[in-house]
Amino acid sequence: MYYEYDQPNKTVAQKKKIAQQKLAELRKTNPRIQPVVVTGKKLVTTWWGKAWTDNIESYADGDNRISHGKSYVRNGFILDLQIDRASVDALVQCNETYKVSIEIDLLDKEKWQQIEKNCQGKLGSLQALLDGKFPKSLGEVFTNQQSGLFPSLSEISFRCNCPIWTGMCKHVAAVLYGVGVRLDSHPTLFFTLRDVAIDNLINKAVENKKLSFLEKAQKKSSRVLNDSDLALLFGIDIDDIHFATSQNVKKPEPSKVTECKKVDDNENISHLKDSEQRVLQLLQREKHCSASDKMFAEQAQVSSPHLRTVLEKLVKHGYAKKEKHGRKVTFSIIV
């Protein structure tokens, strides 16, 4: 058997072709494979992607394997990358296909509680958090090397079945960069990786806003809170509520059903976002759920406010159907 260092050097173009052929081969047996794809000139562009790669590079100390790892990502050599609770599993193509496993220590509970405390009153919404739209001071809390969310290299352990047995190989470095690219498009996976509840950060911020809204309502009792205030205060979608007046009362319309298609167990759903895949798989098992089902949201690892958005997208994709009965909205899947 020839190891990587025994084989003649191949050009980047040759390696890319081999990687593409291997990916096509793997997709035949594993339709849910998730390669890392860089579409623009920059490796990462969002706050979470940049923060992750900046954190990794801060510990690199000029190690050239880190730069090699970056080129592997750019050239499409990461054939599969799966992020789970405190772990990452990946396949990296070089002259051979190597398996990389990364494990990250769980975030210290006291550290997480302090981060939750620091978030009070500083986060506007879940989307703002995921988009990196929060005060700079909060970003510094997240990225602090001693007390922040991001792991140090001492908290990261890794394995690769390549012939390099000592230290971090370029395949591991590639996967670490690949995580940053994946966080660009799926920032919620960062919280899955660190095994912390993203809802806790939002809930504390919302609680503070509720108190603020109530104080405003008491001071200005003659004025009506606007729709966004009501939506945040009571956890409802104002667009779905129709208020009837004595002058114009309409009979309730029959429930509307959106057609959907049956989902085959072997169907490739890799085009869906990770959160959409989790919700779809759980919906297949449970058959139906309401838009405000907190237990369903928890099992699917999405925030309660975000659950409805994901379900609506599944309806749009044709995987689920939506039924309205007055104010109650349910989603189900054809068995």
Short mmCIF file of C-alpha atoms in Angstrom, two decimals:
data_model
loop_
_atom_site.label_atom_id
_atom_site.label_comp_id
_atom_site.label_asym_id
_atom_site.label_seq_id
_atom_site.Cartn_x
_atom_site.Cartn_y
_atom_site.Cartn_z
CA MET A 1 0.00 0.00 0.00
CA TYR A 2 1.31 3.45 -0.91
CA TYR A 3 0.96 6.21 1.60
CA GLU A 4 0.47 9.82 0.64
CA TYR A 5 4.13 10.74 1.03
CA ASP A 6 5.20 7.77 -1.15
CA GLN A 7 3.00 8.75 -4.08
CA PRO A 8 4.10 11.05 -6.91
CA ASN A 9 2.91 14.62 -6.54
CA LYS A 10 -0.29 15.47 -8.37
CA THR A 11 -1.29 18.89 -9.62
CA VAL A 12 -4.10 20.77 -7.92
CA ALA A 13 -6.27 20.24 -11.01
CA GLN A 14 -5.70 16.48 -10.83
CA LYS A 15 -6.55 16.43 -7.12
CA LYS A 16 -9.72 18.44 -7.75
CA LYS A 17 -10.82 15.97 -10.40
CA ILE A 18 -10.16 13.04 -8.07
CA ALA A 19 -12.14 14.76 -5.30
CA GLN A 20 -15.10 15.36 -7.63
CA GLN A 21 -15.07 11.73 -8.77
CA LYS A 22 -14.90 10.47 -5.19
CA LEU A 23 -17.76 12.78 -4.14
CA ALA A 24 -19.96 11.47 -6.96
CA GLU A 25 -19.14 7.92 -5.89
CA LEU A 26 -19.98 8.62 -2.23
CA ARG A 27 -23.30 10.26 -3.11
CA LYS A 28 -24.52 7.00 -4.64
CA THR A 29 -24.40 5.29 -1.25
CA ASN A 30 -24.90 8.31 1.01
CA PRO A 31 -27.30 10.90 -0.47
CA ARG A 32 -27.09 13.00 2.71
CA ILE A 33 -23.38 13.67 2.36
CA GLN A 34 -22.54 17.34 2.93
CA PRO A 35 -19.37 18.59 1.19
CA VAL A 36 -17.88 21.96 2.09
CA VAL A 37 -18.27 24.39 -0.80
CA VAL A 38 -16.73 27.87 -1.00
CA THR A 39 -18.62 30.02 -3.51
CA GLY A 40 -16.90 33.40 -3.24
CA LYS A 41 -13.40 34.83 -3.10
CA LYS A 42 -13.42 34.92 0.68
CA LEU A 43 -13.40 31.72 2.69
CA VAL A 44 -15.89 33.08 5.24
CA THR A 45 -18.04 36.22 5.20
CA THR A 46 -20.40 36.18 8.21
CA TRP A 47 -19.70 37.12 11.82
CA TRP A 48 -19.82 33.51 13.08
CA GLY A 49 -17.68 32.13 10.26
CA LYS A 50 -15.07 34.85 10.73
CA ALA A 51 -15.08 34.54 14.52
CA TRP A 52 -14.48 30.78 14.27
CA THR A 53 -11.58 31.05 11.82
CA ASP A 54 -10.06 34.01 13.69
CA ASN A 55 -10.13 31.92 16.85
CA ILE A 56 -8.39 28.97 15.17
CA GLU A 57 -5.74 31.21 13.59
CA SER A 58 -5.06 32.95 16.90
CA TYR A 59 -3.65 29.67 18.19
CA ALA A 60 -1.84 28.69 14.97
CA ASP A 61 1.41 30.56 15.72
CA GLY A 62 2.53 30.53 12.08
CA ASP A 63 1.97 26.80 11.58
CA ASN A 64 2.03 26.22 7.79
CA ARG A 65 -0.34 23.26 8.14
CA ILE A 66 -3.06 25.77 8.91
CA SER A 67 -2.52 27.49 5.55
CA HIS A 68 -2.46 24.10 3.81
CA GLY A 69 -5.79 23.34 5.45
CA LYS A 70 -7.24 26.56 4.06
CA SER A 71 -6.21 25.62 0.50
CA TYR A 72 -7.81 22.19 0.93
CA VAL A 73 -11.12 23.88 1.72
CA ARG A 74 -10.87 26.26 -1.25
CA ASN A 75 -10.16 23.38 -3.62
CA GLY A 76 -13.19 21.37 -2.48
CA PHE A 77 -11.26 18.55 -0.82
CA ILE A 78 -13.66 18.21 2.14
CA LEU A 79 -16.14 15.66 0.79
CA ASP A 80 -18.31 15.52 3.87
CA LEU A 81 -18.57 17.47 7.11
CA GLN A 82 -21.10 16.67 9.84
CA ILE A 83 -21.44 18.83 12.96
CA ASP A 84 -23.05 17.34 16.04
CA ARG A 85 -23.03 17.82 19.81
CA ALA A 86 -19.42 18.64 20.73
CA SER A 87 -18.09 16.75 17.69
CA VAL A 88 -17.25 17.04 14.00
CA ASP A 89 -16.80 14.14 11.57
CA ALA A 90 -15.43 14.66 8.08
CA LEU A 91 -13.96 13.03 4.99
CA VAL A 92 -11.00 14.79 3.36
CA GLN A 93 -9.68 13.86 -0.07
CA CYS A 94 -5.97 14.02 -0.79
CA ASN A 95 -4.20 11.24 -2.64
CA GLU A 96 -6.49 9.07 -0.54
CA THR A 97 -9.69 9.70 1.39
CA TYR A 98 -9.03 10.29 5.09
CA LYS A 99 -11.44 10.23 8.01
CA VAL A 100 -11.16 13.09 10.48
CA SER A 101 -12.87 13.19 13.87
CA ILE A 102 -12.78 16.24 16.11
CA GLU A 103 -14.10 16.44 19.66
CA ILE A 104 -14.55 19.65 21.64
CA ASP A 105 -14.85 19.91 25.41
CA LEU A 106 -18.27 20.98 26.66
CA LEU A 107 -18.59 24.64 27.61
CA ASP A 108 -18.20 25.21 31.33
CA LYS A 109 -21.62 25.81 32.94
CA GLU A 110 -20.45 28.79 34.99
CA LYS A 111 -18.92 30.37 31.89
CA TRP A 112 -22.18 29.87 29.97
CA GLN A 113 -24.26 31.36 32.78
CA GLN A 114 -22.03 34.44 32.78
CA ILE A 115 -22.43 34.78 29.01
CA GLU A 116 -26.22 34.54 29.41
CA LYS A 117 -26.07 37.28 32.00
CA ASN A 118 -23.98 39.50 29.72
CA CYS A 119 -26.55 39.08 26.93
CA GLN A 120 -29.41 40.55 28.95
CA GLY A 121 -30.90 43.50 27.12
CA LYS A 122 -28.35 43.35 24.28
CA LEU A 123 -29.98 40.97 21.79
CA GLY A 124 -32.93 42.08 19.68
CA SER A 125 -33.96 38.73 18.21
CA LEU A 126 -32.79 35.28 17.22
CA GLN A 127 -32.16 36.47 13.68
CA ALA A 128 -30.06 39.37 14.93
CA LEU A 129 -27.93 36.92 16.91
CA LEU A 130 -27.45 34.61 13.92
CA ASP A 131 -26.70 37.55 11.62
CA GLY A 132 -24.07 38.90 14.02
CA LYS A 133 -26.05 42.11 14.49
CA PHE A 134 -25.32 42.89 18.11
CA PRO A 135 -23.19 45.41 20.02
CA LYS A 136 -19.43 45.16 19.60
CA SER A 137 -19.10 44.73 23.36
CA LEU A 138 -21.19 41.55 23.16
CA GLY A 139 -19.04 40.23 20.33
CA GLU A 140 -16.03 40.70 22.61
CA VAL A 141 -17.82 38.67 25.28
CA PHE A 142 -18.38 35.83 22.81
CA THR A 143 -14.80 35.80 21.50
CA ASN A 144 -12.87 36.31 24.75
CA GLN A 145 -10.24 33.55 24.84
CA GLN A 146 -10.61 32.97 28.58
CA SER A 147 -14.36 33.37 29.13
CA GLY A 148 -15.99 33.31 25.68
CA LEU A 149 -17.90 30.80 23.56
CA PHE A 150 -15.08 29.69 21.27
CA PRO A 151 -12.83 26.76 22.23
CA SER A 152 -9.08 26.95 22.71
CA LEU A 153 -6.85 24.36 21.04
CA SER A 154 -6.39 22.69 24.43
CA GLU A 155 -10.15 22.00 24.40
CA ILE A 156 -10.00 20.42 20.94
CA SER A 157 -8.92 16.81 20.38
CA PHE A 158 -8.67 15.23 16.94
CA ARG A 159 -7.94 12.04 15.04
CA CYS A 160 -7.06 11.40 11.40
CA ASN A 161 -6.20 8.06 9.80
CA CYS A 162 -3.48 9.58 7.61
CA PRO A 163 0.19 8.50 8.08
CA ILE A 164 1.06 11.64 10.08
CA TRP A 165 0.82 10.49 13.68
CA THR A 166 2.13 13.50 15.58
CA GLY A 167 0.41 16.84 16.01
CA MET A 168 -2.20 18.40 13.78
CA CYS A 169 -2.12 17.25 10.15
CA LYS A 170 -3.31 19.40 7.26
CA HIS A 171 -6.48 17.30 6.97
CA VAL A 172 -7.51 18.24 10.51
CA ALA A 173 -6.62 21.87 9.79
CA ALA A 174 -8.82 21.72 6.68
CA VAL A 175 -11.76 20.44 8.72
CA LEU A 176 -11.33 23.22 11.30
CA TYR A 177 -11.56 25.76 8.47
CA GLY A 178 -14.43 23.79 6.97
CA VAL A 179 -16.39 24.27 10.19
CA GLY A 180 -16.05 28.03 9.73
CA VAL A 181 -17.41 27.80 6.18
CA ARG A 182 -20.35 25.68 7.36
CA LEU A 183 -21.14 28.21 10.11
CA ASP A 184 -21.36 30.88 7.40
CA SER A 185 -24.55 29.27 6.08
CA HIS A 186 -25.74 27.48 9.23
CA PRO A 187 -24.76 29.55 12.30
CA THR A 188 -27.14 27.61 14.57
CA LEU A 189 -24.74 24.67 14.26
CA PHE A 190 -22.25 26.59 16.40
CA PHE A 191 -24.60 26.24 19.36
CA THR A 192 -25.15 22.56 18.53
CA LEU A 193 -21.38 22.07 18.48
CA ARG A 194 -20.93 23.82 21.83
CA ASP A 195 -24.01 22.03 23.22
CA VAL A 196 -25.68 25.17 24.58
CA ALA A 197 -29.27 26.38 24.28
CA ILE A 198 -29.47 29.32 21.91
CA ASP A 199 -32.99 30.08 23.20
CA ASN A 200 -31.60 31.01 26.61
CA LEU A 201 -29.71 33.98 25.17
CA ILE A 202 -32.78 35.22 23.33
CA ASN A 203 -35.28 34.57 26.13
CA LYS A 204 -33.36 36.70 28.62
CA ALA A 205 -33.18 39.56 26.13
CA VAL A 206 -36.91 39.22 25.37
CA GLU A 207 -37.81 39.20 29.07
CA ASN A 208 -36.09 42.55 29.48
CA LYS A 209 -37.93 43.93 26.44
CA LYS A 210 -41.27 42.69 27.79
CA LEU A 211 -40.71 44.63 31.00
CA SER A 212 -39.81 47.69 28.95
CA PHE A 213 -42.97 47.36 26.86
CA LEU A 214 -45.14 46.94 29.95
CA GLU A 215 -43.62 50.06 31.49
CA LYS A 216 -44.35 51.99 28.29
CA ALA A 217 -47.91 50.68 28.28
CA GLN A 218 -48.47 51.83 31.87
CA LYS A 219 -47.07 55.30 31.16
CA LYS A 220 -48.99 55.69 27.91
CA SER A 221 -52.21 53.78 28.58
CA SER A 222 -54.10 55.84 26.02
CA ARG A 223 -51.86 54.63 23.21
CA VAL A 224 -51.89 51.21 21.55
CA LEU A 225 -48.74 49.09 21.30
CA ASN A 226 -47.65 48.52 17.72
CA ASP A 227 -47.70 45.10 16.03
CA SER A 228 -44.01 44.34 16.61
CA ASP A 229 -44.40 45.09 20.32
CA LEU A 230 -47.43 42.80 20.57
CA ALA A 231 -45.72 40.02 18.65
CA LEU A 232 -42.73 40.08 20.98
CA LEU A 233 -44.79 40.52 24.15
CA PHE A 234 -47.27 37.70 23.56
CA GLY A 235 -45.27 35.44 21.23
CA ILE A 236 -47.84 35.62 18.40
CA ASP A 237 -47.74 36.50 14.73
CA ILE A 238 -49.96 39.56 14.23
CA ASP A 239 -50.21 38.89 10.49
CA ASP A 240 -52.14 35.70 11.21
CA ILE A 241 -54.75 37.38 13.43
CA HIS A 242 -57.74 39.13 11.88
CA PHE A 243 -59.72 41.48 14.09
CA ALA A 244 -63.45 41.74 13.29
CA THR A 245 -65.46 44.93 13.84
CA SER A 246 -69.20 45.26 14.54
CA GLN A 247 -69.61 46.87 11.13
CA ASN A 248 -67.87 44.15 9.18
CA VAL A 249 -68.21 40.68 10.65
CA LYS A 250 -67.40 37.80 8.33
CA LYS A 251 -68.10 34.15 8.83
CA PRO A 252 -64.99 32.06 9.41
CA GLU A 253 -63.60 30.66 6.20
CA PRO A 254 -63.11 26.90 5.89
CA SER A 255 -59.63 25.70 6.76
CA LYS A 256 -57.12 25.96 3.96
CA VAL A 257 -54.93 22.99 3.15
CA THR A 258 -51.68 23.30 1.23
CA GLU A 259 -50.92 20.29 -0.95
CA CYS A 260 -47.69 18.42 -0.33
CA LYS A 261 -45.84 15.43 -1.63
CA LYS A 262 -45.03 12.22 0.17
CA VAL A 263 -41.43 12.03 1.35
CA ASP A 264 -39.60 8.84 0.52
CA ASP A 265 -37.14 7.63 3.18
CA ASN A 266 -34.43 7.43 0.54
CA GLU A 267 -35.13 10.85 -0.92
CA ASN A 268 -32.19 13.25 -0.98
CA ILE A 269 -33.00 16.21 1.25
CA SER A 270 -29.44 17.52 1.45
CA HIS A 271 -30.57 20.70 -0.32
CA LEU A 272 -32.50 21.63 2.83
CA LYS A 273 -30.85 23.51 5.66
CA ASP A 274 -29.85 21.44 8.70
CA SER A 275 -32.70 22.86 10.79
CA GLU A 276 -35.18 22.05 8.00
CA GLN A 277 -33.88 18.48 7.77
CA ARG A 278 -34.24 17.96 11.53
CA VAL A 279 -37.78 19.35 11.60
CA LEU A 280 -38.77 17.30 8.53
CA GLN A 281 -37.41 14.07 10.01
CA LEU A 282 -39.21 14.69 13.30
CA LEU A 283 -42.42 15.61 11.47
CA GLN A 284 -42.22 12.32 9.57
CA ARG A 285 -42.11 10.52 12.92
CA GLU A 286 -44.72 12.58 14.78
CA LYS A 287 -47.00 13.04 11.70
CA HIS A 288 -48.16 16.53 12.76
CA CYS A 289 -47.43 19.45 15.09
CA SER A 290 -48.61 22.95 15.86
CA ALA A 291 -46.63 26.06 15.02
CA SER A 292 -46.20 26.80 18.74
CA ASP A 293 -45.24 23.30 19.93
CA LYS A 294 -42.32 24.03 22.27
CA MET A 295 -41.54 20.35 22.92
CA PHE A 296 -41.39 19.68 19.16
CA ALA A 297 -39.07 22.67 18.71
CA GLU A 298 -36.79 21.43 21.50
CA GLN A 299 -36.57 17.92 20.00
CA ALA A 300 -35.79 19.40 16.58
CA GLN A 301 -33.12 21.65 18.14
CA VAL A 302 -34.62 24.90 16.86
CA SER A 303 -35.88 27.86 18.83
CA SER A 304 -39.63 28.11 19.41
CA PRO A 305 -39.92 31.42 17.47
CA HIS A 306 -37.97 29.88 14.56
CA LEU A 307 -40.05 26.66 14.36
CA ARG A 308 -42.89 28.23 12.41
CA THR A 309 -40.49 29.73 9.86
CA VAL A 310 -38.92 26.31 9.25
CA LEU A 311 -42.33 24.63 8.93
CA GLU A 312 -43.48 27.28 6.44
CA LYS A 313 -40.37 26.58 4.35
CA LEU A 314 -41.15 22.84 4.35
CA VAL A 315 -44.63 23.69 3.06
CA LYS A 316 -43.06 25.87 0.35
CA HIS A 317 -40.73 23.01 -0.63
CA GLY A 318 -43.74 20.69 -0.84
CA TYR A 319 -42.81 18.39 2.04
CA ALA A 320 -45.58 19.36 4.45
CA LYS A 321 -49.09 20.76 4.45
CA LYS A 322 -50.53 23.56 6.52
CA GLU A 323 -54.02 23.68 7.97
CA LYS A 324 -55.76 26.64 9.57
CA HIS A 325 -58.68 26.26 11.97
CA GLY A 326 -59.48 29.76 13.14
CA ARG A 327 -56.39 30.99 14.97
CA LYS A 328 -54.89 27.53 15.36
CA VAL A 329 -52.31 26.52 12.75
CA THR A 330 -51.08 22.95 12.38
CA PHE A 331 -48.58 21.33 10.06
CA SER A 332 -48.59 17.69 8.99
CA ILE A 333 -47.02 15.31 6.52
CA ILE A 334 -48.66 12.73 4.25
CA VAL A 335 -48.03 9.23 5.56
#
